């Protein structure tokens, strides 16, 4: 077990290091970092001085080492557009994105799992077929189009919900701003969260359906029925429980891509999060922000992956046995 | 074949198609037929845009600002000359959609073909050469797989435009978009091809080819490739829908095609600005076209996957 954890940790570190290498290469070789910091009439002496103070004359390997060390301290340099530390910029916008991502992940689970169970149990029902058709459309519609559709329906036509922004936010300890405590904040969250979560929801629905159908065919379900357990106990106590492990895995792994996909949703709803910041960085060639965002997302992916793997080992007895044997 | 059996008459291709399982499966699924029709009509519209569109939305001489924001022909205030209405610059929306489809389709297909070319090459090399080459290629694939395609495409787009600073965006945007889609989608092809190459390379015909003294590239391209290419066709079909969505998303986010040469995504992005003033048609028709096309292609892809999967027969 320990060997397994160590191996996974080493692999994760390698992945992070290679992403850091890409980020560093972008930072170092795409455009000259000095040119972005000085104006045209800066004296050549001063330019040389800046170049030296940034350490751009050192060997590339030394520079990479320094980049990694700085990244470990969450120091990703200064944004070209805002002239502010990248870390501060990201931290300021992180709460908006994380709240949005978590709420939409929650939404996709809370709606997706019951829909999946229902479509598996009433396979030929009209409603089940409708869910299936809707899920196909949900996969085919691009996120931004869903967002526009929802805005048109609920903000323009019905006027029930706001179409942009976060509403009123409350400052919590540690500089975290939350929109979850005010009515306008919660109202503003609904449309973006649904937009962002819809794709994951269809994914989870399809997954639960497939897993349920598989499990319902197994012997222990037949045996449970033979023992005279109620249908309800068989479906929810035995079948659903056994489908949840892969579902939770996928949901966990999808959290990272929800945060990445938030770029689109945030743009549609003018949500003040990290995604919009990253998009602005791409448009204005603000390499430090792009690099930092890349490292941050990959860090997130690696942590989630690792956590899911370890949870798997902890939850699934079969895996534990093979690991001990290995 | 024994001597007693009469020589089999070559069956004409049309008959073979008509009597195949695939054609039967196709004919008995109304959804697939509709999907195929929609794909066909929209593709034809895109390909023939320069000949069937009433106006050329890229020709400034044919676009008048005073025609801006005219509603569709059947709505009050509509003009029969513009069936779907006009956009903010007075372009005929119907023509703009035809031309936009053309752009979307070209970039989508181009990007997917590039992705397939990269993926097939790397997958073949990884599978056949093996060893350290294999390890390096597949590690890169693993790392990339942790990122959503749209993020990769955004990054490639940003980096390449930074490298090409000074070159006007209009000239490079086409190639950059195809490149970003190609680099975002190659992994799936590489994995599939590598898997089947690993199986094929130990078969007798490959050993024989090696004994005859054929060079490694010849064995890979002439002997192994034809035997592993099948599944790629299915991935290709399914990926075209995804690639078109990716292009539309990039254009919507403002890093794709500029409003002067709009794709469907650009048109939707333009229309989105006018949603609140009630000019719904600017976003509705391009959006509907995009959704219909992607849905139809996805349905066709699903059908192709099931039809070619021997386990489901």
Coordinates of C-alpha atoms in Angstrom, one line a residue:
Chain A
X1 CA 0.0 0.0 0.0
X2 CA 2.8 2.4 0.9
X3 CA 4.7 1.5 -2.2
X4 CA 1.5 2.3 -4.2
X5 CA 1.1 5.7 -2.6
X6 CA 4.7 6.5 -3.1
X7 CA 4.6 5.5 -6.8
X8 CA 1.5 7.6 -7.4
X9 CA 3.1 10.6 -5.6
X10 CA 6.2 10.3 -7.7
X11 CA 4.1 10.1 -10.9
X12 CA 2.1 13.1 -9.9
X13 CA 5.3 15.1 -9.2
X14 CA 6.6 14.2 -12.6
X15 CA 3.4 15.3 -14.3
X16 CA 3.5 18.6 -12.4
X17 CA 7.1 19.1 -13.3
X18 CA 6.5 18.5 -17.0
X19 CA 3.6 21.0 -17.0
X20 CA 5.8 23.5 -15.2
X21 CA 8.4 23.0 -18.0
X22 CA 5.8 23.9 -20.6
X23 CA 4.7 26.9 -18.5
X24 CA 8.3 28.0 -18.1
X25 CA 9.0 27.6 -21.8
X26 CA 6.0 29.7 -22.6
X27 CA 7.1 32.3 -20.1
X28 CA 10.7 32.4 -21.3
X29 CA 10.5 31.9 -25.0
X30 CA 7.2 33.3 -26.2
X31 CA 7.9 37.0 -26.4
X32 CA 10.6 38.7 -24.4
X33 CA 9.5 39.2 -20.7
X34 CA 11.6 42.4 -20.5
X35 CA 10.0 44.0 -23.5
X36 CA 6.6 43.7 -21.8
X37 CA 7.9 45.5 -18.7
X38 CA 9.7 48.5 -20.3
X39 CA 8.6 51.2 -22.6
X40 CA 10.2 52.2 -25.9
X41 CA 12.2 55.1 -24.3
X42 CA 13.7 53.1 -21.4
X43 CA 17.5 53.5 -21.5
X44 CA 19.4 50.5 -22.7
X45 CA 21.3 50.4 -19.4
X46 CA 18.1 50.1 -17.4
X47 CA 16.9 47.3 -19.7
X48 CA 20.1 45.4 -19.1
X49 CA 19.7 45.9 -15.4
X50 CA 16.1 44.6 -15.4
X51 CA 17.2 41.7 -17.5
X52 CA 19.9 40.9 -15.0
X53 CA 17.6 41.4 -12.0
X54 CA 15.1 39.0 -13.5
X55 CA 18.0 36.5 -14.0
X56 CA 17.4 36.2 -17.7
X57 CA 21.1 35.9 -18.4
X58 CA 21.6 32.8 -16.3
X59 CA 21.7 29.3 -17.9
X60 CA 18.2 28.1 -18.9
X61 CA 18.3 25.2 -16.5
X62 CA 19.1 27.5 -13.6
X63 CA 16.1 29.7 -14.7
X64 CA 13.9 26.7 -14.8
X65 CA 15.0 25.6 -11.3
X66 CA 14.2 29.1 -10.1
X67 CA 10.8 29.1 -11.8
X68 CA 9.9 25.8 -10.1
X69 CA 11.1 27.0 -6.7
X70 CA 9.0 30.2 -7.1
X71 CA 6.0 28.2 -8.2
X72 CA 6.3 26.1 -5.1
X73 CA 6.0 29.4 -3.1
X74 CA 3.0 30.4 -5.3
X75 CA 5.0 33.1 -7.0
X76 CA 4.3 33.3 -10.7
X77 CA 5.6 36.7 -11.5
X78 CA 4.0 39.9 -12.5
X79 CA 1.1 40.1 -15.0
X80 CA 2.0 42.1 -18.1
X81 CA -1.5 43.7 -18.3
X82 CA -2.2 44.6 -14.7
X83 CA 1.3 45.1 -13.3
X84 CA 0.3 43.1 -10.3
X85 CA 1.5 39.8 -8.9
X86 CA -0.3 37.0 -10.8
X87 CA -1.0 35.0 -7.6
X88 CA -2.9 37.9 -6.1
X89 CA -5.0 38.3 -9.2
X90 CA -5.9 34.7 -9.3
X91 CA -6.6 34.5 -5.6
X92 CA -8.9 37.5 -5.8
X93 CA -11.0 35.7 -8.4
X94 CA -10.7 32.2 -7.2
X95 CA -13.8 32.3 -4.8
X96 CA -16.1 33.2 -7.6
X97 CA -14.9 30.3 -9.8
X98 CA -14.7 27.7 -7.1
X99 CA -18.2 28.5 -5.8
X100 CA -19.6 28.3 -9.3
X101 CA -17.8 25.0 -9.9
X102 CA -18.9 23.4 -6.7
X103 CA -22.5 24.4 -7.0
X104 CA -22.7 23.1 -10.6
X105 CA -21.0 19.8 -9.6
X106 CA -23.5 19.5 -6.8
X107 CA -26.4 20.2 -9.2
X108 CA -25.1 17.7 -11.7
X109 CA -25.0 15.0 -9.0
X110 CA -28.3 15.8 -7.4
X111 CA -30.2 15.9 -10.7
X112 CA -28.1 13.4 -12.7
X113 CA -28.2 10.5 -10.3
X114 CA -32.0 10.3 -9.8
X115 CA -32.5 10.7 -13.6
X116 CA -30.0 7.9 -14.3
X117 CA -31.7 5.6 -11.8
X118 CA -35.1 6.4 -13.2
X119 CA -34.1 5.7 -16.8
X120 CA -32.5 2.5 -15.8
X121 CA -35.5 1.2 -13.8
X122 CA -38.2 2.3 -16.3
X123 CA -36.1 1.7 -19.4
X124 CA -39.0 1.8 -21.9
X125 CA -41.1 4.5 -20.2
X126 CA -42.0 7.6 -22.0
X127 CA -40.3 9.8 -19.5
X128 CA -37.1 7.7 -19.6
X129 CA -37.0 8.0 -23.4
X130 CA -37.5 11.7 -23.0
X131 CA -34.6 12.0 -20.6
X132 CA -32.4 10.0 -23.0
X133 CA -33.2 12.3 -25.9
X134 CA -32.7 15.4 -23.8
X135 CA -29.3 14.1 -22.7
X136 CA -28.3 13.6 -26.3
X137 CA -29.2 17.1 -27.1
X138 CA -27.4 18.3 -24.0
X139 CA -24.2 16.7 -25.2
X140 CA -24.5 18.2 -28.7
X141 CA -25.3 21.8 -27.6
X142 CA -22.2 23.9 -27.0
X143 CA -22.1 25.3 -23.4
X144 CA -22.2 28.9 -24.6
X145 CA -25.4 28.3 -26.6
X146 CA -27.1 26.7 -23.6
X147 CA -26.1 29.8 -21.6
X148 CA -27.5 32.2 -24.2
X149 CA -30.7 30.2 -24.4
X150 CA -31.2 30.3 -20.6
X151 CA -30.5 34.0 -20.5
X152 CA -33.0 34.7 -23.2
X153 CA -35.6 32.6 -21.5
X154 CA -35.2 33.5 -17.8
X155 CA -33.6 36.9 -17.9
X156 CA -34.9 38.6 -21.1
X157 CA -38.3 37.0 -21.6
X158 CA -39.4 36.1 -18.0
X159 CA -37.2 38.5 -16.1
X160 CA -36.9 36.1 -13.2
X161 CA -33.1 35.9 -12.8
X162 CA -30.2 38.2 -13.5
X163 CA -28.2 37.6 -16.6
X164 CA -24.7 38.7 -15.5
X165 CA -22.5 39.3 -12.5
X166 CA -22.4 37.7 -9.1
X167 CA -25.0 39.8 -7.3
X168 CA -24.2 41.0 -3.8
X169 CA -21.2 39.3 -2.2
X170 CA -20.2 39.0 1.5
X171 CA -16.6 39.2 2.6
X172 CA -15.6 36.3 4.8
X173 CA -12.5 35.8 6.9
X174 CA -9.3 35.3 4.8
X175 CA -10.4 37.5 2.0
X176 CA -12.9 35.0 0.6
X177 CA -15.9 36.6 -0.9
X178 CA -19.1 34.6 -1.1
X179 CA -22.3 35.0 -3.0
X180 CA -24.0 32.2 -1.2
X181 CA -25.2 34.3 1.7
X182 CA -27.3 36.9 -0.1
X183 CA -30.5 36.5 -2.0
X184 CA -29.2 38.3 -5.1
X185 CA -26.0 36.3 -4.9
X186 CA -27.9 33.0 -4.9
X187 CA -30.2 34.2 -7.7
X188 CA -27.2 35.2 -9.8
X189 CA -25.7 31.8 -9.3
X190 CA -28.6 29.7 -10.6
X191 CA -28.3 30.3 -14.4
X192 CA -24.4 30.0 -14.6
X193 CA -24.4 26.9 -12.4
X194 CA -27.1 25.1 -14.5
X195 CA -25.3 26.1 -17.7
X196 CA -22.0 24.7 -16.4
X197 CA -23.4 21.6 -14.8
X198 CA -25.7 20.5 -17.6
X199 CA -23.1 18.6 -19.6
X200 CA -21.8 16.9 -16.4
X201 CA -25.4 16.1 -15.5
X202 CA -26.1 14.3 -18.8
X203 CA -22.7 12.5 -18.4
X204 CA -23.6 11.3 -14.8
X205 CA -27.1 10.3 -15.9
X206 CA -25.8 8.1 -18.7
X207 CA -23.2 6.6 -16.4
X208 CA -25.6 5.8 -13.6
X209 CA -28.0 4.3 -16.1
X210 CA -25.3 2.1 -17.7
X211 CA -24.0 1.0 -14.3
X212 CA -27.4 0.3 -12.9
X213 CA -28.4 -1.8 -15.9
X214 CA -25.1 -3.8 -15.4
X215 CA -25.6 -4.3 -11.7
X216 CA -29.2 -5.3 -12.0
X217 CA -28.2 -8.3 -14.0
X218 CA -25.8 -9.7 -11.4
X219 CA -26.4 -12.7 -9.3
X220 CA -26.5 -11.0 -5.9
X221 CA -29.4 -8.8 -7.1
X222 CA -31.3 -11.9 -8.2
X223 CA -30.4 -13.5 -4.8
X224 CA -31.7 -10.4 -2.9
X225 CA -34.9 -10.6 -4.8
X226 CA -35.2 -14.4 -4.1
X227 CA -34.7 -13.6 -0.4
X228 CA -37.9 -11.6 -0.7
X229 CA -36.5 -8.2 -0.1
X230 CA -38.7 -5.3 -1.2
X231 CA -38.1 -3.9 -4.7
X232 CA -37.2 -0.7 -3.1
X233 CA -34.5 -2.3 -0.8
X234 CA -33.1 -4.2 -3.8
X235 CA -32.9 -1.1 -6.1
X236 CA -31.6 1.4 -3.6
X237 CA -29.9 -0.6 -0.9
X238 CA -28.1 -3.1 -3.1
X239 CA -28.0 -1.8 -6.7
X240 CA -27.6 1.9 -6.4
X241 CA -25.0 1.6 -3.6
X242 CA -22.8 -0.5 -5.9
X243 CA -23.0 1.9 -8.8
X244 CA -21.9 4.9 -6.8
X245 CA -18.2 4.1 -6.6
X246 CA -17.5 4.7 -10.3
X247 CA -20.0 7.6 -10.3
X248 CA -18.1 9.4 -7.5
X249 CA -14.8 8.7 -9.3
X250 CA -16.0 10.3 -12.5
X251 CA -17.7 13.2 -10.7
X252 CA -14.4 13.9 -8.9
X253 CA -12.4 13.7 -12.0
X254 CA -14.9 16.0 -13.8
X255 CA -14.5 18.7 -11.1
X256 CA -11.2 19.7 -12.7
X257 CA -12.8 20.0 -16.2
X258 CA -15.7 21.9 -14.7
X259 CA -13.3 24.6 -13.5
X260 CA -11.7 24.7 -17.0
X261 CA -15.1 24.8 -18.7
X262 CA -16.0 27.7 -16.4
X263 CA -14.0 29.9 -18.8
X264 CA -16.9 29.7 -21.2
X265 CA -19.7 30.0 -18.7
X266 CA -18.0 32.9 -17.0
X267 CA -17.7 34.7 -20.3
X268 CA -21.4 34.3 -21.1
X269 CA -22.5 35.5 -17.7
X270 CA -19.8 38.0 -17.1
X271 CA -18.9 36.1 -14.0
X272 CA -15.9 37.7 -12.3
X273 CA -13.8 34.5 -12.0
X274 CA -10.4 33.1 -12.9
X275 CA -11.7 31.9 -16.3
X276 CA -12.4 35.4 -17.6
X277 CA -9.0 36.5 -16.3
X278 CA -7.3 33.6 -18.2
X279 CA -9.3 34.5 -21.4
X280 CA -8.2 38.1 -21.2
X281 CA -4.6 36.8 -20.7
X282 CA -4.9 34.7 -23.9
X283 CA -6.3 37.7 -25.9
X284 CA -3.6 40.1 -24.6
X285 CA -0.7 37.6 -24.6
X286 CA -0.2 37.9 -20.9
X287 CA 2.0 34.9 -20.6
X288 CA 2.6 34.9 -16.8
X289 CA -1.2 34.5 -16.1
X290 CA -1.5 31.8 -18.8
X291 CA 1.4 29.9 -17.4
X292 CA 0.2 30.2 -13.8
X293 CA -3.3 29.1 -14.7
X294 CA -1.9 26.1 -16.6
X295 CA 0.1 25.1 -13.5
X296 CA -2.8 25.7 -11.2
X297 CA -5.2 23.6 -13.2
X298 CA -2.8 20.8 -13.6
X299 CA -2.1 20.9 -9.8
X300 CA -5.8 20.7 -9.2
X301 CA -6.1 17.7 -11.6
X302 CA -3.2 15.9 -10.0
X303 CA -4.5 16.4 -6.5
X304 CA -8.0 15.2 -7.5
X305 CA -6.6 12.2 -9.4
X306 CA -4.5 11.3 -6.4
X307 CA -7.3 11.6 -4.0
X308 CA -9.6 9.5 -6.2
X309 CA -7.0 6.8 -6.5
X310 CA -6.3 6.7 -2.8
X311 CA -10.1 6.7 -2.0
X312 CA -10.5 3.8 -4.4
X313 CA -7.9 1.8 -2.6
X314 CA -9.5 2.6 0.7
X315 CA -13.1 1.8 -0.5
X316 CA -12.6 -1.2 -2.7
X317 CA -11.5 -4.3 -0.7
X318 CA -10.5 -6.2 -3.9
X319 CA -8.0 -3.5 -4.9
X320 CA -6.5 -3.5 -1.4
X321 CA -5.9 -7.3 -1.6
X322 CA -4.1 -7.0 -5.0
X323 CA -2.1 -4.1 -3.7
X324 CA -0.9 -6.1 -0.7
X325 CA -0.1 -9.0 -3.0
X326 CA 2.0 -6.8 -5.3
Chain B
X1 CA -11.6 -22.3 -52.7
X2 CA -11.9 -25.8 -54.2
X3 CA -12.0 -26.4 -58.0
X4 CA -15.5 -27.8 -57.8
X5 CA -17.0 -24.5 -56.7
X6 CA -18.0 -22.3 -59.6
X7 CA -16.0 -19.1 -59.7
X8 CA -17.9 -16.5 -57.7
X9 CA -19.3 -13.8 -59.9
X10 CA -18.2 -10.3 -58.8
X11 CA -21.1 -8.7 -57.1
X12 CA -21.7 -5.1 -58.3
X13 CA -20.8 -2.6 -55.6
X14 CA -24.3 -1.1 -55.5
X15 CA -25.9 -4.5 -54.8
X16 CA -23.3 -5.2 -52.2
X17 CA -24.2 -2.0 -50.4
X18 CA -27.9 -2.6 -50.8
X19 CA -27.7 -6.1 -49.2
X20 CA -25.2 -5.2 -46.5
X21 CA -26.1 -5.1 -42.8
X22 CA -25.0 -1.5 -42.5
X23 CA -27.5 -0.4 -45.1
X24 CA -30.3 -2.4 -43.5
X25 CA -29.5 -0.9 -40.1
X26 CA -29.4 2.5 -41.7
X27 CA -32.8 2.1 -43.4
X28 CA -34.5 0.7 -40.3
X29 CA -33.5 3.7 -38.1
X30 CA -35.6 6.8 -38.9
X31 CA -33.4 8.9 -36.6
X32 CA -30.3 8.0 -38.6
X33 CA -32.0 8.8 -41.9
X34 CA -33.0 12.2 -40.6
X35 CA -29.6 12.8 -39.2
X36 CA -28.0 11.9 -42.6
X37 CA -30.4 14.2 -44.5
X38 CA -29.7 17.1 -42.2
X39 CA -25.9 16.6 -42.5
X40 CA -26.2 16.3 -46.2
X41 CA -28.3 19.4 -46.7
X42 CA -26.2 21.5 -44.4
X43 CA -22.9 20.3 -45.9
X44 CA -24.2 21.0 -49.4
X45 CA -25.3 24.4 -48.3
X46 CA -21.9 25.1 -46.9
X47 CA -20.0 23.8 -49.9
X48 CA -22.2 25.6 -52.4
X49 CA -22.5 28.8 -50.4
X50 CA -20.8 31.0 -53.0
X51 CA -23.4 29.9 -55.6
X52 CA -26.6 29.6 -53.7
X53 CA -26.3 32.5 -51.2
X54 CA -28.3 35.5 -52.3
X55 CA -25.5 38.0 -51.3
X56 CA -21.8 37.7 -50.5
X57 CA -21.6 38.9 -46.9
X58 CA -17.8 39.5 -47.2
X59 CA -18.2 41.9 -50.2
X60 CA -18.5 45.4 -48.7
X61 CA -20.2 46.5 -52.0
X62 CA -23.2 44.3 -51.3
X63 CA -23.6 45.2 -47.6
X64 CA -25.4 48.3 -46.5
X65 CA -25.4 49.6 -43.0
X66 CA -28.9 51.0 -43.4
X67 CA -30.1 47.4 -43.7
X68 CA -28.9 46.6 -40.2
X69 CA -31.0 44.6 -37.7
X70 CA -33.9 43.9 -40.0
X71 CA -36.1 41.1 -38.5
X72 CA -36.9 37.8 -40.4
X73 CA -39.1 38.1 -43.4
X74 CA -42.3 36.7 -41.7
X75 CA -42.1 39.1 -38.7
X76 CA -43.5 42.6 -38.9
X77 CA -40.9 45.0 -40.3
X78 CA -39.2 42.2 -42.1
X79 CA -38.0 42.4 -45.7
X80 CA -38.6 39.5 -48.1
X81 CA -35.1 40.1 -49.5
X82 CA -33.7 38.9 -46.2
X83 CA -35.4 35.6 -45.1
X84 CA -33.7 35.3 -41.7
X85 CA -33.2 39.1 -41.3
X86 CA -29.9 40.9 -41.1
X87 CA -27.2 41.4 -38.5
X88 CA -25.7 44.6 -37.0
X89 CA -23.7 45.4 -40.1
X90 CA -26.6 44.9 -42.5
X91 CA -25.4 41.5 -43.7
X92 CA -28.1 39.0 -44.9
X93 CA -28.2 36.5 -42.1
X94 CA -29.1 33.6 -44.4
X95 CA -26.0 34.2 -46.6
X96 CA -23.9 34.8 -43.5
X97 CA -25.0 31.4 -42.1
X98 CA -24.2 29.6 -45.3
X99 CA -20.7 31.2 -45.5
X100 CA -20.2 30.7 -41.7
X101 CA -21.1 27.0 -42.0
X102 CA -18.5 26.8 -44.7
X103 CA -15.8 28.3 -42.5
X104 CA -16.9 26.2 -39.5
X105 CA -16.9 23.0 -41.6
X106 CA -13.5 23.7 -43.2
X107 CA -11.8 24.4 -39.8
X108 CA -13.6 21.5 -38.1
X109 CA -12.7 18.9 -40.8
X110 CA -9.2 20.4 -41.2
X111 CA -8.6 20.3 -37.5
X112 CA -9.8 16.7 -37.1
X113 CA -7.7 15.6 -40.1
X114 CA -4.6 17.2 -38.6
X115 CA -5.4 15.6 -35.2
X116 CA -5.8 12.2 -36.9
X117 CA -2.5 12.7 -38.9
X118 CA -0.6 13.6 -35.7
X119 CA -2.2 10.8 -33.7
X120 CA -1.9 8.1 -36.3
X121 CA 1.8 8.9 -36.9
X122 CA 2.7 9.0 -33.2
X123 CA 0.6 6.0 -32.4
X124 CA 2.2 3.9 -35.1
X125 CA 5.7 4.9 -34.0
X126 CA 5.0 4.4 -30.3
X127 CA 3.4 1.0 -30.9
X128 CA 5.9 -0.3 -33.5
X129 CA 9.2 1.1 -32.1
X130 CA 8.3 0.6 -28.5
X131 CA 10.8 1.1 -25.7
X132 CA 11.7 4.6 -24.6
X133 CA 10.0 6.3 -27.7
X134 CA 6.8 4.6 -26.7
X135 CA 7.1 5.7 -23.1
X136 CA 7.8 9.3 -23.9
X137 CA 5.0 9.6 -26.5
X138 CA 2.4 8.0 -24.3
X139 CA 3.5 10.0 -21.2
X140 CA 2.9 13.2 -23.2
X141 CA -0.5 11.8 -24.2
X142 CA -1.4 11.0 -20.6
X143 CA -0.5 14.4 -19.4
X144 CA -2.4 16.1 -22.1
X145 CA -5.4 13.9 -21.5
X146 CA -5.8 15.5 -18.1
X147 CA -6.6 18.8 -19.7
X148 CA -9.9 19.5 -21.5
X149 CA -9.5 20.0 -25.2
X150 CA -10.9 23.5 -25.1
X151 CA -8.1 24.5 -22.7
X152 CA -5.4 23.1 -24.9
X153 CA -6.9 24.8 -27.9
X154 CA -7.0 28.2 -26.0
X155 CA -3.4 27.8 -24.9
X156 CA -2.1 26.9 -28.4
X157 CA -4.1 29.8 -29.9
X158 CA -2.6 32.2 -27.4
X159 CA 0.9 31.0 -27.7
X160 CA 0.9 30.8 -31.5
X161 CA -0.6 34.3 -31.9
X162 CA 2.1 35.6 -29.5
X163 CA 4.8 33.9 -31.6
X164 CA 3.4 35.4 -34.8
X165 CA 3.1 38.9 -33.5
X166 CA 3.2 41.5 -36.3
X167 CA 1.5 39.2 -38.8
X168 CA -2.1 40.4 -39.3
X169 CA -4.6 38.2 -37.5
X170 CA -6.8 37.8 -40.6
X171 CA -4.0 35.9 -42.4
X172 CA -3.1 33.5 -39.6
X173 CA -6.3 32.8 -37.8
X174 CA -7.4 30.0 -40.1
X175 CA -4.2 28.0 -39.7
X176 CA -3.9 28.7 -36.0
X177 CA -7.5 27.4 -35.4
X178 CA -6.8 24.2 -37.3
X179 CA -3.5 23.8 -35.5
X180 CA -5.1 24.3 -32.1
X181 CA -7.9 21.8 -32.8
X182 CA -5.3 19.3 -34.2
X183 CA -3.1 19.6 -31.1
X184 CA -6.1 19.3 -28.8
X185 CA -7.6 16.1 -30.2
X186 CA -4.7 13.9 -31.3
X187 CA -4.4 11.8 -28.2
X188 CA -7.4 9.6 -28.8
X189 CA -6.1 8.5 -32.2
X190 CA -2.6 7.8 -30.9
X191 CA -4.0 5.6 -28.1
X192 CA -6.2 3.6 -30.5
X193 CA -3.6 3.2 -33.1
X194 CA -0.9 2.2 -30.6
X195 CA -3.1 -0.4 -29.1
X196 CA -3.9 -2.1 -32.3
X197 CA -0.3 -1.8 -33.6
X198 CA 0.9 -3.6 -30.5
X199 CA -1.4 -6.5 -31.5
X200 CA -0.6 -6.4 -35.2
X201 CA 3.2 -6.2 -35.0
X202 CA 3.6 -9.7 -33.6
X203 CA 1.5 -11.3 -36.4
X204 CA 3.1 -13.5 -39.0
X205 CA 2.7 -11.1 -42.0
X206 CA 4.7 -8.4 -40.2
X207 CA 7.4 -11.0 -39.3
X208 CA 7.4 -12.0 -43.0
X209 CA 7.7 -8.5 -44.2
X210 CA 10.6 -8.0 -41.8
X211 CA 12.3 -11.1 -43.1
X212 CA 12.0 -10.1 -46.7
X213 CA 14.0 -7.0 -45.6
X214 CA 11.5 -4.2 -45.9
X215 CA 12.4 -1.0 -44.1
X216 CA 10.6 0.0 -40.9
X217 CA 8.7 2.9 -42.5
X218 CA 7.4 0.7 -45.3
X219 CA 6.2 -2.0 -42.9
X220 CA 4.5 0.6 -40.7
X221 CA 2.7 2.5 -43.5
X222 CA 2.1 -0.2 -46.1
X223 CA 1.5 -3.3 -43.9
X224 CA 0.3 -2.3 -40.4
X225 CA -1.5 0.9 -41.1
X226 CA -4.3 -0.6 -43.4
X227 CA -5.0 -3.1 -40.7
X228 CA -5.4 -0.7 -37.8
X229 CA -7.1 2.3 -39.5
X230 CA -10.7 1.0 -39.2
X231 CA -11.6 2.3 -35.7
X232 CA -10.1 5.7 -36.6
X233 CA -12.9 6.4 -39.0
X234 CA -15.5 6.2 -36.2
X235 CA -13.4 8.5 -34.0
X236 CA -13.1 10.9 -37.0
X237 CA -16.9 11.1 -37.5
X238 CA -17.5 11.6 -33.8
X239 CA -14.7 14.2 -33.5
X240 CA -16.0 16.4 -36.3
X241 CA -18.9 17.5 -34.2
X242 CA -16.6 18.1 -31.2
X243 CA -14.2 20.1 -33.4
X244 CA -16.9 22.3 -34.8
X245 CA -18.1 23.0 -31.3
X246 CA -14.5 23.8 -30.2
X247 CA -14.1 26.2 -33.2
X248 CA -17.4 27.9 -32.4
X249 CA -16.5 28.2 -28.8
X250 CA -13.1 29.8 -29.6
X251 CA -14.7 32.2 -32.0
X252 CA -17.4 33.0 -29.4
X253 CA -14.8 33.7 -26.8
X254 CA -13.2 36.1 -29.2
X255 CA -10.0 34.3 -29.9
X256 CA -11.2 32.6 -33.1
X257 CA -12.5 34.2 -36.3
X258 CA -13.0 37.9 -36.4
X259 CA -16.4 39.5 -37.3
X260 CA -15.0 40.3 -40.8
X261 CA -14.8 36.6 -41.7
X262 CA -17.4 35.1 -39.4
X263 CA -17.9 31.4 -38.6
X264 CA -21.1 30.2 -36.9
X265 CA -19.5 30.9 -33.5
X266 CA -18.6 34.5 -34.4
X267 CA -22.2 35.1 -35.7
X268 CA -23.6 33.8 -32.4
X269 CA -21.1 36.0 -30.5
X270 CA -22.3 39.0 -32.5
X271 CA -26.0 38.1 -31.9
X272 CA -25.4 37.6 -28.2
X273 CA -24.8 41.4 -27.9
X274 CA -28.2 42.2 -29.4
X275 CA -30.2 39.7 -27.3
X276 CA -31.3 42.3 -24.8
X277 CA -32.5 44.7 -27.4
X278 CA -34.9 42.0 -28.6
X279 CA -33.1 41.2 -31.8
X280 CA -33.3 37.5 -31.1
X281 CA -32.8 36.4 -34.7
X282 CA -29.2 37.3 -35.0
X283 CA -28.3 34.7 -32.4
X284 CA -31.2 32.2 -33.0
X285 CA -30.6 31.1 -36.6
X286 CA -26.8 30.6 -36.4
X287 CA -27.3 28.9 -33.0
X288 CA -30.0 26.6 -34.4
X289 CA -27.9 25.7 -37.4
X290 CA -24.9 24.9 -35.3
X291 CA -26.9 22.8 -32.9
X292 CA -28.7 20.9 -35.7
X293 CA -25.4 20.2 -37.5
X294 CA -23.6 18.9 -34.5
X295 CA -26.5 16.8 -33.3
X296 CA -26.9 15.3 -36.7
X297 CA -23.2 14.5 -37.0
X298 CA -23.1 13.0 -33.5
X299 CA -26.1 10.8 -34.3
X300 CA -24.4 9.6 -37.5
X301 CA -21.2 8.9 -35.5
X302 CA -23.2 6.8 -33.0
X303 CA -24.8 4.8 -35.7
X304 CA -21.4 4.2 -37.5
X305 CA -19.9 3.1 -34.2
X306 CA -22.7 0.6 -33.6
X307 CA -22.7 -0.6 -37.2
X308 CA -19.0 -1.3 -37.3
X309 CA -18.9 -2.9 -33.8
X310 CA -19.1 -6.7 -34.4
X311 CA -20.0 -7.3 -30.8
X312 CA -23.3 -5.5 -31.2
X313 CA -24.4 -7.4 -34.3

